[in-house]
């Protein structure tokens, strides 16, 4: 296995310097994947993987990904909560890779919640 | 849990929930003694003797969202199924360290799984926590220390996708979904055929 090279880090640092303004609180969309034991066993890591690939592929600077614990709805895992600045959070349930990719395209990119995959809208916290 | 990398993700989430700022993860394969040892050590708030005594009990949990906690009990079970064991050592203010020992060749020993994906998920989900990862699984030495990476990056967040891609590459040797365990390959072959 290749060891992580300092030169590679320096190269990234140079290429993104000035373009990265992503500190918490300075985002357009925040996606929280629920990663309790229930979520992980149901496939939450794959959901995170899909989201990260979409962010990377599209070179997005205004979308942040994070995780949180169990939200108490274990039978609905994997779940994620999507918060768009200025709008009500939407909790998506029983996700898989395809649903996640569709939600990314419709909701994250175009601002249209995918209602059929949502648990409910407007009353959610991320825990 | 399908594989050991998912158990690790799950247990380390306990560490970060306990306020740890540093979590050290070690995977040591010892083919001569047929052992696989996973150790996770954190500097979180630790557990008092009463909590520690109940750590393997699924009906003991600190959470308030549900009444069962399955992380450690599931890992305990996974270890015991191979004739191994789970040790938990903790004290308030001293952090918690767990050691899961498996008989490496046991038919019920779960595959290691995608360790790189676990580390990426941990870093993304806990950007304020530092992780040290060391493994000799599959006879290949690999290590990661987010403190060193942060020092190099300065003000650039470690969660920058390009940085995470580099970390993934360093843990997999550059191959997408590269496996660190013969068992993973067998499992995936089976899936492809099935």
PDB file of C-alpha atoms in Angstrom:
ATOM      1  CA  UNK A   1       0.000   0.000   0.000  1.00  0.00           C
ATOM      2  CA  UNK A   2       1.279   3.379  -0.969  1.00  0.00           C
ATOM      3  CA  UNK A   3       2.039   5.678   1.892  1.00  0.00           C
ATOM      4  CA  UNK A   4       0.356   9.036   1.731  1.00  0.00           C
ATOM      5  CA  UNK A   5       2.817  11.454   0.227  1.00  0.00           C
ATOM      6  CA  UNK A   6       3.451  14.921   1.583  1.00  0.00           C
ATOM      7  CA  UNK A   7       3.973  16.226  -1.976  1.00  0.00           C
ATOM      8  CA  UNK A   8       0.465  15.092  -2.922  1.00  0.00           C
ATOM      9  CA  UNK A   9      -0.996  16.975   0.038  1.00  0.00           C
ATOM     10  CA  UNK A  10       0.960  20.083  -0.919  1.00  0.00           C
ATOM     11  CA  UNK A  11      -0.325  19.808  -4.479  1.00  0.00           C
ATOM     12  CA  UNK A  12      -3.944  19.606  -3.283  1.00  0.00           C
ATOM     13  CA  UNK A  13      -3.357  22.501  -0.927  1.00  0.00           C
ATOM     14  CA  UNK A  14      -2.132  24.667  -3.777  1.00  0.00           C
ATOM     15  CA  UNK A  15      -4.941  23.716  -6.120  1.00  0.00           C
ATOM     16  CA  UNK A  16      -7.767  24.352  -3.665  1.00  0.00           C
ATOM     17  CA  UNK A  17      -6.324  27.316  -1.778  1.00  0.00           C
ATOM     18  CA  UNK A  18      -8.666  30.246  -2.051  1.00  0.00           C
ATOM     19  CA  UNK A  19     -11.476  28.156  -3.492  1.00  0.00           C
ATOM     20  CA  UNK A  20     -12.342  26.368  -0.286  1.00  0.00           C
ATOM     21  CA  UNK A  21     -14.638  28.338   1.927  1.00  0.00           C
ATOM     22  CA  UNK A  22     -16.345  25.428   3.541  1.00  0.00           C
ATOM     23  CA  UNK A  23     -16.497  25.796   7.223  1.00  0.00           C
ATOM     24  CA  UNK A  24     -19.577  24.678   9.046  1.00  0.00           C
ATOM     25  CA  UNK A  25     -22.221  27.344   8.752  1.00  0.00           C
ATOM     26  CA  UNK A  26     -21.119  28.423   5.301  1.00  0.00           C
ATOM     27  CA  UNK A  27     -22.930  25.990   3.049  1.00  0.00           C
ATOM     28  CA  UNK A  28     -25.901  25.760   0.725  1.00  0.00           C
ATOM     29  CA  UNK A  29     -26.815  22.148   1.482  1.00  0.00           C
ATOM     30  CA  UNK A  30     -25.850  19.963   4.437  1.00  0.00           C
ATOM     31  CA  UNK A  31     -26.458  16.220   4.299  1.00  0.00           C
ATOM     32  CA  UNK A  32     -26.360  14.202   7.522  1.00  0.00           C
ATOM     33  CA  UNK A  33     -26.158  10.410   7.201  1.00  0.00           C
ATOM     34  CA  UNK A  34     -27.405   8.608  10.302  1.00  0.00           C
ATOM     35  CA  UNK A  35     -24.683   6.233  11.416  1.00  0.00           C
ATOM     36  CA  UNK A  36     -25.812   4.460  14.526  1.00  0.00           C
ATOM     37  CA  UNK A  37     -25.377   0.704  14.794  1.00  0.00           C
ATOM     38  CA  UNK A  38     -28.721   0.315  13.017  1.00  0.00           C
ATOM     39  CA  UNK A  39     -27.778   2.647  10.167  1.00  0.00           C
ATOM     40  CA  UNK A  40     -24.352   1.093   9.661  1.00  0.00           C
ATOM     41  CA  UNK A  41     -25.784  -2.437   9.624  1.00  0.00           C
ATOM     42  CA  UNK A  42     -28.381  -1.323   7.067  1.00  0.00           C
ATOM     43  CA  UNK A  43     -25.828   0.214   4.683  1.00  0.00           C
ATOM     44  CA  UNK A  44     -25.252   3.832   5.776  1.00  0.00           C
ATOM     45  CA  UNK A  45     -21.573   3.735   4.813  1.00  0.00           C
ATOM     46  CA  UNK A  46     -22.476   3.021   1.190  1.00  0.00           C
ATOM     47  CA  UNK A  47     -24.876   5.987   1.230  1.00  0.00           C
ATOM     48  CA  UNK A  48     -22.053   8.238   2.477  1.00  0.00           C
ATOM     49  CA  UNK A  49     -19.816   6.810  -0.250  1.00  0.00           C
ATOM     50  CA  UNK A  50     -22.342   7.667  -2.975  1.00  0.00           C
ATOM     51  CA  UNK A  51     -22.754  11.212  -1.627  1.00  0.00           C
ATOM     52  CA  UNK A  52     -18.998  11.784  -1.445  1.00  0.00           C
ATOM     53  CA  UNK A  53     -18.523  10.538  -5.006  1.00  0.00           C
ATOM     54  CA  UNK A  54     -21.251  12.913  -6.261  1.00  0.00           C
ATOM     55  CA  UNK A  55     -19.682  15.885  -4.459  1.00  0.00           C
ATOM     56  CA  UNK A  56     -16.240  14.962  -5.789  1.00  0.00           C
ATOM     57  CA  UNK A  57     -17.401  14.262  -9.355  1.00  0.00           C
ATOM     58  CA  UNK A  58     -19.239  17.567  -9.581  1.00  0.00           C
ATOM     59  CA  UNK A  59     -16.521  19.525  -7.768  1.00  0.00           C
ATOM     60  CA  UNK A  60     -19.063  21.074  -5.398  1.00  0.00           C
ATOM     61  CA  UNK A  61     -17.851  23.555  -2.797  1.00  0.00           C
ATOM     62  CA  UNK A  62     -21.150  24.408  -1.142  1.00  0.00           C
ATOM     63  CA  UNK A  63     -22.367  20.978  -0.029  1.00  0.00           C
ATOM     64  CA  UNK A  64     -21.174  19.490   3.239  1.00  0.00           C
ATOM     65  CA  UNK A  65     -21.512  15.888   4.314  1.00  0.00           C
ATOM     66  CA  UNK A  66     -21.556  14.714   7.882  1.00  0.00           C
ATOM     67  CA  UNK A  67     -22.873  11.899  10.046  1.00  0.00           C
ATOM     68  CA  UNK A  68     -24.801  11.561  13.253  1.00  0.00           C
ATOM     69  CA  UNK A  69     -26.059   8.785  15.478  1.00  0.00           C
ATOM     70  CA  UNK A  70     -29.271   6.826  15.619  1.00  0.00           C
ATOM     71  CA  UNK A  71     -32.426   8.918  15.286  1.00  0.00           C
ATOM     72  CA  UNK A  72     -34.638   6.295  16.924  1.00  0.00           C
ATOM     73  CA  UNK A  73     -36.259   5.112  13.696  1.00  0.00           C
ATOM     74  CA  UNK A  74     -34.060   2.039  13.239  1.00  0.00           C
ATOM     75  CA  UNK A  75     -36.474   0.164  10.999  1.00  0.00           C
ATOM     76  CA  UNK A  76     -36.290   3.017   8.466  1.00  0.00           C
ATOM     77  CA  UNK A  77     -32.494   2.913   8.054  1.00  0.00           C
ATOM     78  CA  UNK A  78     -30.467   3.830   6.124  1.00  0.00           C
ATOM     79  CA  UNK A  79     -31.567   7.425   6.560  1.00  0.00           C
ATOM     80  CA  UNK A  80     -30.233  10.880   5.835  1.00  0.00           C
ATOM     81  CA  UNK A  81     -31.394  14.370   6.653  1.00  0.00           C
ATOM     82  CA  UNK A  82     -30.984  17.009   3.979  1.00  0.00           C
ATOM     83  CA  UNK A  83     -30.912  20.656   5.022  1.00  0.00           C
ATOM     84  CA  UNK A  84     -31.044  23.405   2.451  1.00  0.00           C
ATOM     85  CA  UNK A  85     -30.296  26.855   3.792  1.00  0.00           C
ATOM     86  CA  UNK A  86     -33.504  28.679   4.521  1.00  0.00           C
ATOM     87  CA  UNK A  87     -35.723  25.651   3.971  1.00  0.00           C
ATOM     88  CA  UNK A  88     -37.216  22.919   6.135  1.00  0.00           C
ATOM     89  CA  UNK A  89     -34.994  19.833   6.591  1.00  0.00           C
ATOM     90  CA  UNK A  90     -36.125  16.668   4.816  1.00  0.00           C
ATOM     91  CA  UNK A  91     -35.472  13.214   6.237  1.00  0.00           C
ATOM     92  CA  UNK A  92     -35.065  10.460   3.648  1.00  0.00           C
ATOM     93  CA  UNK A  93     -35.565   6.850   4.697  1.00  0.00           C
ATOM     94  CA  UNK A  94     -34.872   3.270   3.509  1.00  0.00           C
ATOM     95  CA  UNK A  95     -32.179   4.491   1.158  1.00  0.00           C
ATOM     96  CA  UNK A  96     -30.044   2.635  -1.331  1.00  0.00           C
ATOM     97  CA  UNK A  97     -27.403   3.801  -3.800  1.00  0.00           C
ATOM     98  CA  UNK A  98     -29.873   4.567  -6.624  1.00  0.00           C
ATOM     99  CA  UNK A  99     -32.318   6.486  -4.430  1.00  0.00           C
ATOM    100  CA  UNK A 100     -29.422   8.491  -3.002  1.00  0.00           C
ATOM    101  CA  UNK A 101     -28.097   9.389  -6.458  1.00  0.00           C
ATOM    102  CA  UNK A 102     -31.586  10.504  -7.536  1.00  0.00           C
ATOM    103  CA  UNK A 103     -32.046  12.612  -4.387  1.00  0.00           C
ATOM    104  CA  UNK A 104     -28.658  14.201  -5.024  1.00  0.00           C
ATOM    105  CA  UNK A 105     -29.591  15.109  -8.581  1.00  0.00           C
ATOM    106  CA  UNK A 106     -33.131  16.351  -7.840  1.00  0.00           C
ATOM    107  CA  UNK A 107     -32.870  17.854  -4.357  1.00  0.00           C
ATOM    108  CA  UNK A 108     -29.230  18.861  -3.852  1.00  0.00           C
ATOM    109  CA  UNK A 109     -28.616  20.062  -7.399  1.00  0.00           C
ATOM    110  CA  UNK A 110     -32.061  21.358  -8.392  1.00  0.00           C
ATOM    111  CA  UNK A 111     -33.796  22.053  -5.085  1.00  0.00           C
ATOM    112  CA  UNK A 112     -36.686  19.648  -5.677  1.00  0.00           C
ATOM    113  CA  UNK A 113     -37.310  17.284  -2.733  1.00  0.00           C
ATOM    114  CA  UNK A 114     -38.000  13.686  -3.758  1.00  0.00           C
ATOM    115  CA  UNK A 115     -41.239  13.356  -1.846  1.00  0.00           C
ATOM    116  CA  UNK A 116     -41.727   9.600  -2.338  1.00  0.00           C
ATOM    117  CA  UNK A 117     -38.455   8.799  -0.500  1.00  0.00           C
ATOM    118  CA  UNK A 118     -39.037  11.242   2.359  1.00  0.00           C
ATOM    119  CA  UNK A 119     -40.288  10.331   5.815  1.00  0.00           C
ATOM    120  CA  UNK A 120     -41.767  13.724   6.498  1.00  0.00           C
ATOM    121  CA  UNK A 121     -40.911  17.326   5.915  1.00  0.00           C
ATOM    122  CA  UNK A 122     -40.611  20.259   8.241  1.00  0.00           C
ATOM    123  CA  UNK A 123     -40.361  18.669  11.666  1.00  0.00           C
ATOM    124  CA  UNK A 124     -36.980  17.025  11.652  1.00  0.00           C
ATOM    125  CA  UNK A 125     -33.874  17.401  13.739  1.00  0.00           C
ATOM    126  CA  UNK A 126     -30.538  15.762  12.905  1.00  0.00           C
ATOM    127  CA  UNK A 127     -29.836  14.575  16.495  1.00  0.00           C
TER     128      UNK A 127
ATOM    129  CA  UNK B   1     -22.818  -6.374  10.476  1.00  0.00           C
ATOM    130  CA  UNK B   2     -21.452  -7.925   7.323  1.00  0.00           C
ATOM    131  CA  UNK B   3     -17.777  -7.398   7.937  1.00  0.00           C
ATOM    132  CA  UNK B   4     -15.252  -6.221  10.505  1.00  0.00           C
ATOM    133  CA  UNK B   5     -14.728  -2.794   8.923  1.00  0.00           C
ATOM    134  CA  UNK B   6     -18.402  -2.007   9.669  1.00  0.00           C
ATOM    135  CA  UNK B   7     -17.935  -3.115  13.293  1.00  0.00           C
ATOM    136  CA  UNK B   8     -14.965  -0.743  13.524  1.00  0.00           C
ATOM    137  CA  UNK B   9     -17.015   2.148  12.100  1.00  0.00           C
ATOM    138  CA  UNK B  10     -19.735   1.423  14.636  1.00  0.00           C
ATOM    139  CA  UNK B  11     -17.460   1.136  17.690  1.00  0.00           C
ATOM    140  CA  UNK B  12     -15.470   4.259  16.810  1.00  0.00           C
ATOM    141  CA  UNK B  13     -18.727   6.206  16.608  1.00  0.00           C
ATOM    142  CA  UNK B  14     -19.083   5.326  20.324  1.00  0.00           C
ATOM    143  CA  UNK B  15     -15.664   6.898  20.931  1.00  0.00           C
ATOM    144  CA  UNK B  16     -16.523  10.137  19.162  1.00  0.00           C
ATOM    145  CA  UNK B  17     -19.922  10.263  20.886  1.00  0.00           C
ATOM    146  CA  UNK B  18     -17.992  10.004  24.190  1.00  0.00           C
ATOM    147  CA  UNK B  19     -16.167  13.210  23.319  1.00  0.00           C
ATOM    148  CA  UNK B  20     -12.867  11.670  22.163  1.00  0.00           C
ATOM    149  CA  UNK B  21     -10.469  13.985  20.329  1.00  0.00           C
ATOM    150  CA  UNK B  22      -8.123  11.144  19.345  1.00  0.00           C
ATOM    151  CA  UNK B  23      -9.003   7.577  18.380  1.00  0.00           C
ATOM    152  CA  UNK B  24      -6.308   5.000  17.642  1.00  0.00           C
ATOM    153  CA  UNK B  25      -7.329   1.998  15.560  1.00  0.00           C
ATOM    154  CA  UNK B  26      -5.062  -0.996  15.120  1.00  0.00           C
ATOM    155  CA  UNK B  27      -5.481  -4.185  13.110  1.00  0.00           C
ATOM    156  CA  UNK B  28      -2.836  -6.797  13.769  1.00  0.00           C
ATOM    157  CA  UNK B  29      -2.706 -10.065  11.937  1.00  0.00           C
ATOM    158  CA  UNK B  30      -0.542 -12.758  13.438  1.00  0.00           C
ATOM    159  CA  UNK B  31      -0.613 -15.738  11.058  1.00  0.00           C
ATOM    160  CA  UNK B  32       1.822 -17.753  13.170  1.00  0.00           C
ATOM    161  CA  UNK B  33      -0.612 -17.852  16.070  1.00  0.00           C
ATOM    162  CA  UNK B  34      -3.659 -17.630  13.791  1.00  0.00           C
ATOM    163  CA  UNK B  35      -4.890 -14.455  15.459  1.00  0.00           C
ATOM    164  CA  UNK B  36      -6.510 -11.308  14.194  1.00  0.00           C
ATOM    165  CA  UNK B  37      -6.652  -8.503  16.746  1.00  0.00           C
ATOM    166  CA  UNK B  38      -8.609  -5.278  16.419  1.00  0.00           C
ATOM    167  CA  UNK B  39      -7.873  -2.610  18.988  1.00  0.00           C
ATOM    168  CA  UNK B  40      -9.584   0.740  19.398  1.00  0.00           C
ATOM    169  CA  UNK B  41      -8.354   3.213  21.969  1.00  0.00           C
ATOM    170  CA  UNK B  42      -9.913   6.611  22.622  1.00  0.00           C
ATOM    171  CA  UNK B  43      -9.435   9.525  24.992  1.00  0.00           C
ATOM    172  CA  UNK B  44     -13.142  10.076  25.531  1.00  0.00           C
ATOM    173  CA  UNK B  45     -14.863  10.434  28.865  1.00  0.00           C
ATOM    174  CA  UNK B  46     -14.660   6.713  29.694  1.00  0.00           C
ATOM    175  CA  UNK B  47     -17.082   4.514  31.597  1.00  0.00           C
ATOM    176  CA  UNK B  48     -17.594   4.029  35.323  1.00  0.00           C
ATOM    177  CA  UNK B  49     -17.392   0.452  36.694  1.00  0.00           C
ATOM    178  CA  UNK B  50     -21.153   0.023  36.575  1.00  0.00           C
ATOM    179  CA  UNK B  51     -21.404   1.056  32.922  1.00  0.00           C
ATOM    180  CA  UNK B  52     -18.338  -1.027  32.073  1.00  0.00           C
ATOM    181  CA  UNK B  53     -19.869  -4.123  33.672  1.00  0.00           C
ATOM    182  CA  UNK B  54     -22.893  -3.714  31.415  1.00  0.00           C
ATOM    183  CA  UNK B  55     -20.995  -2.816  28.257  1.00  0.00           C
ATOM    184  CA  UNK B  56     -21.682  -6.189  26.606  1.00  0.00           C
ATOM    185  CA  UNK B  57     -25.348  -6.167  27.610  1.00  0.00           C
ATOM    186  CA  UNK B  58     -27.587  -5.065  24.705  1.00  0.00           C
ATOM    187  CA  UNK B  59     -30.063  -3.587  27.164  1.00  0.00           C
ATOM    188  CA  UNK B  60     -27.524  -1.190  28.617  1.00  0.00           C
ATOM    189  CA  UNK B  61     -27.053   2.022  26.646  1.00  0.00           C
ATOM    190  CA  UNK B  62     -26.355   5.709  27.182  1.00  0.00           C
ATOM    191  CA  UNK B  63     -28.652   6.706  24.390  1.00  0.00           C
ATOM    192  CA  UNK B  64     -32.039   8.226  24.890  1.00  0.00           C
ATOM    193  CA  UNK B  65     -33.485   7.617  21.429  1.00  0.00           C
ATOM    194  CA  UNK B  66     -33.952   3.881  22.030  1.00  0.00           C
ATOM    195  CA  UNK B  67     -33.475   1.440  24.862  1.00  0.00           C
ATOM    196  CA  UNK B  68     -30.990  -0.980  23.338  1.00  0.00           C
ATOM    197  CA  UNK B  69     -27.327  -0.556  22.416  1.00  0.00           C
ATOM    198  CA  UNK B  70     -25.936  -3.229  20.143  1.00  0.00           C
ATOM    199  CA  UNK B  71     -22.479  -2.002  19.083  1.00  0.00           C
ATOM    200  CA  UNK B  72     -20.269  -3.782  21.623  1.00  0.00           C
ATOM    201  CA  UNK B  73     -22.574  -6.817  22.049  1.00  0.00           C
ATOM    202  CA  UNK B  74     -22.431  -7.479  18.294  1.00  0.00           C
ATOM    203  CA  UNK B  75     -18.632  -7.213  18.208  1.00  0.00           C
ATOM    204  CA  UNK B  76     -18.420  -9.434  21.288  1.00  0.00           C
ATOM    205  CA  UNK B  77     -20.555 -12.005  19.510  1.00  0.00           C
ATOM    206  CA  UNK B  78     -18.501 -11.782  16.294  1.00  0.00           C
ATOM    207  CA  UNK B  79     -15.306 -12.452  18.287  1.00  0.00           C
ATOM    208  CA  UNK B  80     -16.778 -15.260  20.371  1.00  0.00           C
ATOM    209  CA  UNK B  81     -18.095 -17.017  17.279  1.00  0.00           C
ATOM    210  CA  UNK B  82     -14.465 -17.571  16.243  1.00  0.00           C
ATOM    211  CA  UNK B  83     -13.373 -18.743  19.686  1.00  0.00           C
ATOM    212  CA  UNK B  84     -12.043 -15.266  20.428  1.00  0.00           C
ATOM    213  CA  UNK B  85     -13.071 -12.607  22.911  1.00  0.00           C
ATOM    214  CA  UNK B  86     -13.701  -8.929  23.468  1.00  0.00           C
ATOM    215  CA  UNK B  87     -11.950  -7.023  26.227  1.00  0.00           C
ATOM    216  CA  UNK B  88     -13.102  -3.595  27.325  1.00  0.00           C
ATOM    217  CA  UNK B  89     -10.995  -1.425  29.585  1.00  0.00           C
ATOM    218  CA  UNK B  90     -12.242   1.942  30.721  1.00  0.00           C
ATOM    219  CA  UNK B  91     -12.323   4.405  33.568  1.00  0.00           C
ATOM    220  CA  UNK B  92     -13.895   7.856  33.876  1.00  0.00           C
ATOM    221  CA  UNK B  93     -11.538  10.495  32.506  1.00  0.00           C
ATOM    222  CA  UNK B  94      -9.124   7.896  31.163  1.00  0.00           C
ATOM    223  CA  UNK B  95     -10.885   6.949  27.948  1.00  0.00           C
ATOM    224  CA  UNK B  96     -11.868   3.525  26.722  1.00  0.00           C
ATOM    225  CA  UNK B  97      -9.875   0.872  24.967  1.00  0.00           C
ATOM    226  CA  UNK B  98     -11.325  -2.250  23.449  1.00  0.00           C
ATOM    227  CA  UNK B  99      -9.514  -5.280  22.064  1.00  0.00           C
ATOM    228  CA  UNK B 100     -11.311  -7.856  19.937  1.00  0.00           C
ATOM    229  CA  UNK B 101      -9.411 -11.068  19.280  1.00  0.00           C
ATOM    230  CA  UNK B 102     -10.437 -13.458  16.514  1.00  0.00           C
ATOM    231  CA  UNK B 103      -9.134 -16.828  15.394  1.00  0.00           C
ATOM    232  CA  UNK B 104      -8.014 -15.684  11.957  1.00  0.00           C
ATOM    233  CA  UNK B 105      -8.729 -18.862  10.016  1.00  0.00           C
ATOM    234  CA  UNK B 106     -12.009 -19.711  11.741  1.00  0.00           C
ATOM    235  CA  UNK B 107     -14.827 -20.421   9.284  1.00  0.00           C
ATOM    236  CA  UNK B 108     -17.059 -17.895  11.066  1.00  0.00           C
ATOM    237  CA  UNK B 109     -14.506 -15.100  11.137  1.00  0.00           C
ATOM    238  CA  UNK B 110     -16.028 -12.213   9.192  1.00  0.00           C
ATOM    239  CA  UNK B 111     -13.995 -10.671   6.338  1.00  0.00           C
ATOM    240  CA  UNK B 112     -12.225  -7.384   7.022  1.00  0.00           C
ATOM    241  CA  UNK B 113     -14.269  -5.460   4.460  1.00  0.00           C
ATOM    242  CA  UNK B 114     -13.539  -1.990   3.113  1.00  0.00           C
ATOM    243  CA  UNK B 115     -11.331  -0.408   5.767  1.00  0.00           C
ATOM    244  CA  UNK B 116     -10.657   2.652   3.609  1.00  0.00           C
ATOM    245  CA  UNK B 117     -14.402   3.398   3.351  1.00  0.00           C
ATOM    246  CA  UNK B 118     -14.650   3.124   7.141  1.00  0.00           C
ATOM    247  CA  UNK B 119     -11.807   5.605   7.681  1.00  0.00           C
ATOM    248  CA  UNK B 120     -13.257   8.052   5.117  1.00  0.00           C
ATOM    249  CA  UNK B 121     -16.699   7.886   6.772  1.00  0.00           C
ATOM    250  CA  UNK B 122     -15.155   8.483  10.189  1.00  0.00           C
ATOM    251  CA  UNK B 123     -13.133  11.486   9.047  1.00  0.00           C
ATOM    252  CA  UNK B 124     -16.105  12.993   7.170  1.00  0.00           C
ATOM    253  CA  UNK B 125     -18.515  12.491  10.047  1.00  0.00           C
ATOM    254  CA  UNK B 126     -16.121  13.670  12.761  1.00  0.00           C
ATOM    255  CA  UNK B 127     -13.952  16.380  11.199  1.00  0.00           C
ATOM    256  CA  UNK B 128     -12.836  17.658  14.608  1.00  0.00           C
ATOM    257  CA  UNK B 129     -11.519  14.260  15.762  1.00  0.00           C
ATOM    258  CA  UNK B 130      -8.053  12.907  14.965  1.00  0.00           C
ATOM    259  CA  UNK B 131      -7.567   9.306  13.907  1.00  0.00           C
ATOM    260  CA  UNK B 132      -4.525   7.086  13.930  1.00  0.00           C
ATOM    261  CA  UNK B 133      -4.898   3.908  11.887  1.00  0.00           C
ATOM    262  CA  UNK B 134      -2.399   1.111  11.595  1.00  0.00           C
ATOM    263  CA  UNK B 135      -2.846  -2.243   9.956  1.00  0.00           C
ATOM    264  CA  UNK B 136      -0.755  -5.149   8.784  1.00  0.00           C
ATOM    265  CA  UNK B 137      -3.779  -7.039   7.475  1.00  0.00           C
ATOM    266  CA  UNK B 138      -3.044  -9.245   4.502  1.00  0.00           C
ATOM    267  CA  UNK B 139       0.672  -8.888   5.204  1.00  0.00           C
ATOM    268  CA  UNK B 140       0.624  -5.295   3.957  1.00  0.00           C
ATOM    269  CA  UNK B 141       1.655  -2.518   6.274  1.00  0.00           C
ATOM    270  CA  UNK B 142      -0.386   0.663   6.095  1.00  0.00           C
ATOM    271  CA  UNK B 143      -0.828   3.597   8.390  1.00  0.00           C
ATOM    272  CA  UNK B 144      -2.603   6.909   8.610  1.00  0.00           C
ATOM    273  CA  UNK B 145      -2.358   9.762  11.104  1.00  0.00           C
ATOM    274  CA  UNK B 146      -4.775  12.627  10.522  1.00  0.00           C
ATOM    275  CA  UNK B 147      -2.689  14.885  12.800  1.00  0.00           C
ATOM    276  CA  UNK B 148       0.168  14.737  10.289  1.00  0.00           C
ATOM    277  CA  UNK B 149      -2.190  15.332   7.372  1.00  0.00           C
ATOM    278  CA  UNK B 150      -3.787  18.326   9.125  1.00  0.00           C
ATOM    279  CA  UNK B 151      -0.392  19.823   9.868  1.00  0.00           C
ATOM    280  CA  UNK B 152       0.477  19.651   6.187  1.00  0.00           C
ATOM    281  CA  UNK B 153      -2.896  21.022   5.042  1.00  0.00           C
ATOM    282  CA  UNK B 154      -2.956  24.089   7.275  1.00  0.00           C
ATOM    283  CA  UNK B 155      -6.293  25.828   6.865  1.00  0.00           C
ATOM    284  CA  UNK B 156      -7.592  23.470   4.150  1.00  0.00           C
ATOM    285  CA  UNK B 157     -10.223  21.180   5.749  1.00  0.00           C
ATOM    286  CA  UNK B 158      -9.307  17.502   5.873  1.00  0.00           C
ATOM    287  CA  UNK B 159     -12.812  16.789   4.551  1.00  0.00           C
ATOM    288  CA  UNK B 160     -11.957  18.338   1.163  1.00  0.00           C
ATOM    289  CA  UNK B 161     -12.935  15.632  -1.371  1.00  0.00           C
ATOM    290  CA  UNK B 162      -9.504  15.653  -3.037  1.00  0.00           C
ATOM    291  CA  UNK B 163      -7.844  15.011   0.331  1.00  0.00           C
ATOM    292  CA  UNK B 164     -10.250  12.176   1.145  1.00  0.00           C
ATOM    293  CA  UNK B 165      -9.575  10.649  -2.283  1.00  0.00           C
ATOM    294  CA  UNK B 166      -5.848  10.744  -1.533  1.00  0.00           C
ATOM    295  CA  UNK B 167      -6.394   9.111   1.861  1.00  0.00           C
ATOM    296  CA  UNK B 168      -8.498   6.400   0.226  1.00  0.00           C
ATOM    297  CA  UNK B 169      -5.762   5.822  -2.335  1.00  0.00           C
ATOM    298  CA  UNK B 170      -3.092   5.537   0.333  1.00  0.00           C
ATOM    299  CA  UNK B 171      -5.136   2.902   2.162  1.00  0.00           C
ATOM    300  CA  UNK B 172      -6.051   0.821  -0.878  1.00  0.00           C
ATOM    301  CA  UNK B 173      -2.924   1.147  -2.996  1.00  0.00           C
ATOM    302  CA  UNK B 174      -4.857   3.152  -5.571  1.00  0.00           C
ATOM    303  CA  UNK B 175      -7.267   0.445  -6.620  1.00  0.00           C
ATOM    304  CA  UNK B 176     -10.945   1.204  -6.314  1.00  0.00           C
ATOM    305  CA  UNK B 177     -12.373  -1.147  -3.708  1.00  0.00           C
ATOM    306  CA  UNK B 178      -9.055  -2.956  -3.277  1.00  0.00           C
ATOM    307  CA  UNK B 179      -9.312  -5.713  -0.744  1.00  0.00           C
ATOM    308  CA  UNK B 180      -7.057  -6.320   2.172  1.00  0.00           C
ATOM    309  CA  UNK B 181      -8.303  -9.786   2.907  1.00  0.00           C
ATOM    310  CA  UNK B 182      -8.590 -12.997   0.894  1.00  0.00           C
ATOM    311  CA  UNK B 183     -12.029 -13.499   2.428  1.00  0.00           C
ATOM    312  CA  UNK B 184     -13.379 -10.354   0.824  1.00  0.00           C
ATOM    313  CA  UNK B 185     -12.388 -11.601  -2.595  1.00  0.00           C
ATOM    314  CA  UNK B 186     -14.062 -14.941  -2.014  1.00  0.00           C
ATOM    315  CA  UNK B 187     -17.188 -13.197  -0.813  1.00  0.00           C
ATOM    316  CA  UNK B 188     -17.355 -10.859  -3.779  1.00  0.00           C
ATOM    317  CA  UNK B 189     -16.780 -13.709  -6.236  1.00  0.00           C
ATOM    318  CA  UNK B 190     -19.695 -15.456  -4.645  1.00  0.00           C
ATOM    319  CA  UNK B 191     -21.852 -12.362  -5.013  1.00  0.00           C
ATOM    320  CA  UNK B 192     -20.927 -11.981  -8.655  1.00  0.00           C
ATOM    321  CA  UNK B 193     -21.911 -15.560  -9.374  1.00  0.00           C
ATOM    322  CA  UNK B 194     -25.009 -15.446  -7.236  1.00  0.00           C
TER     323      UNK B 194
END
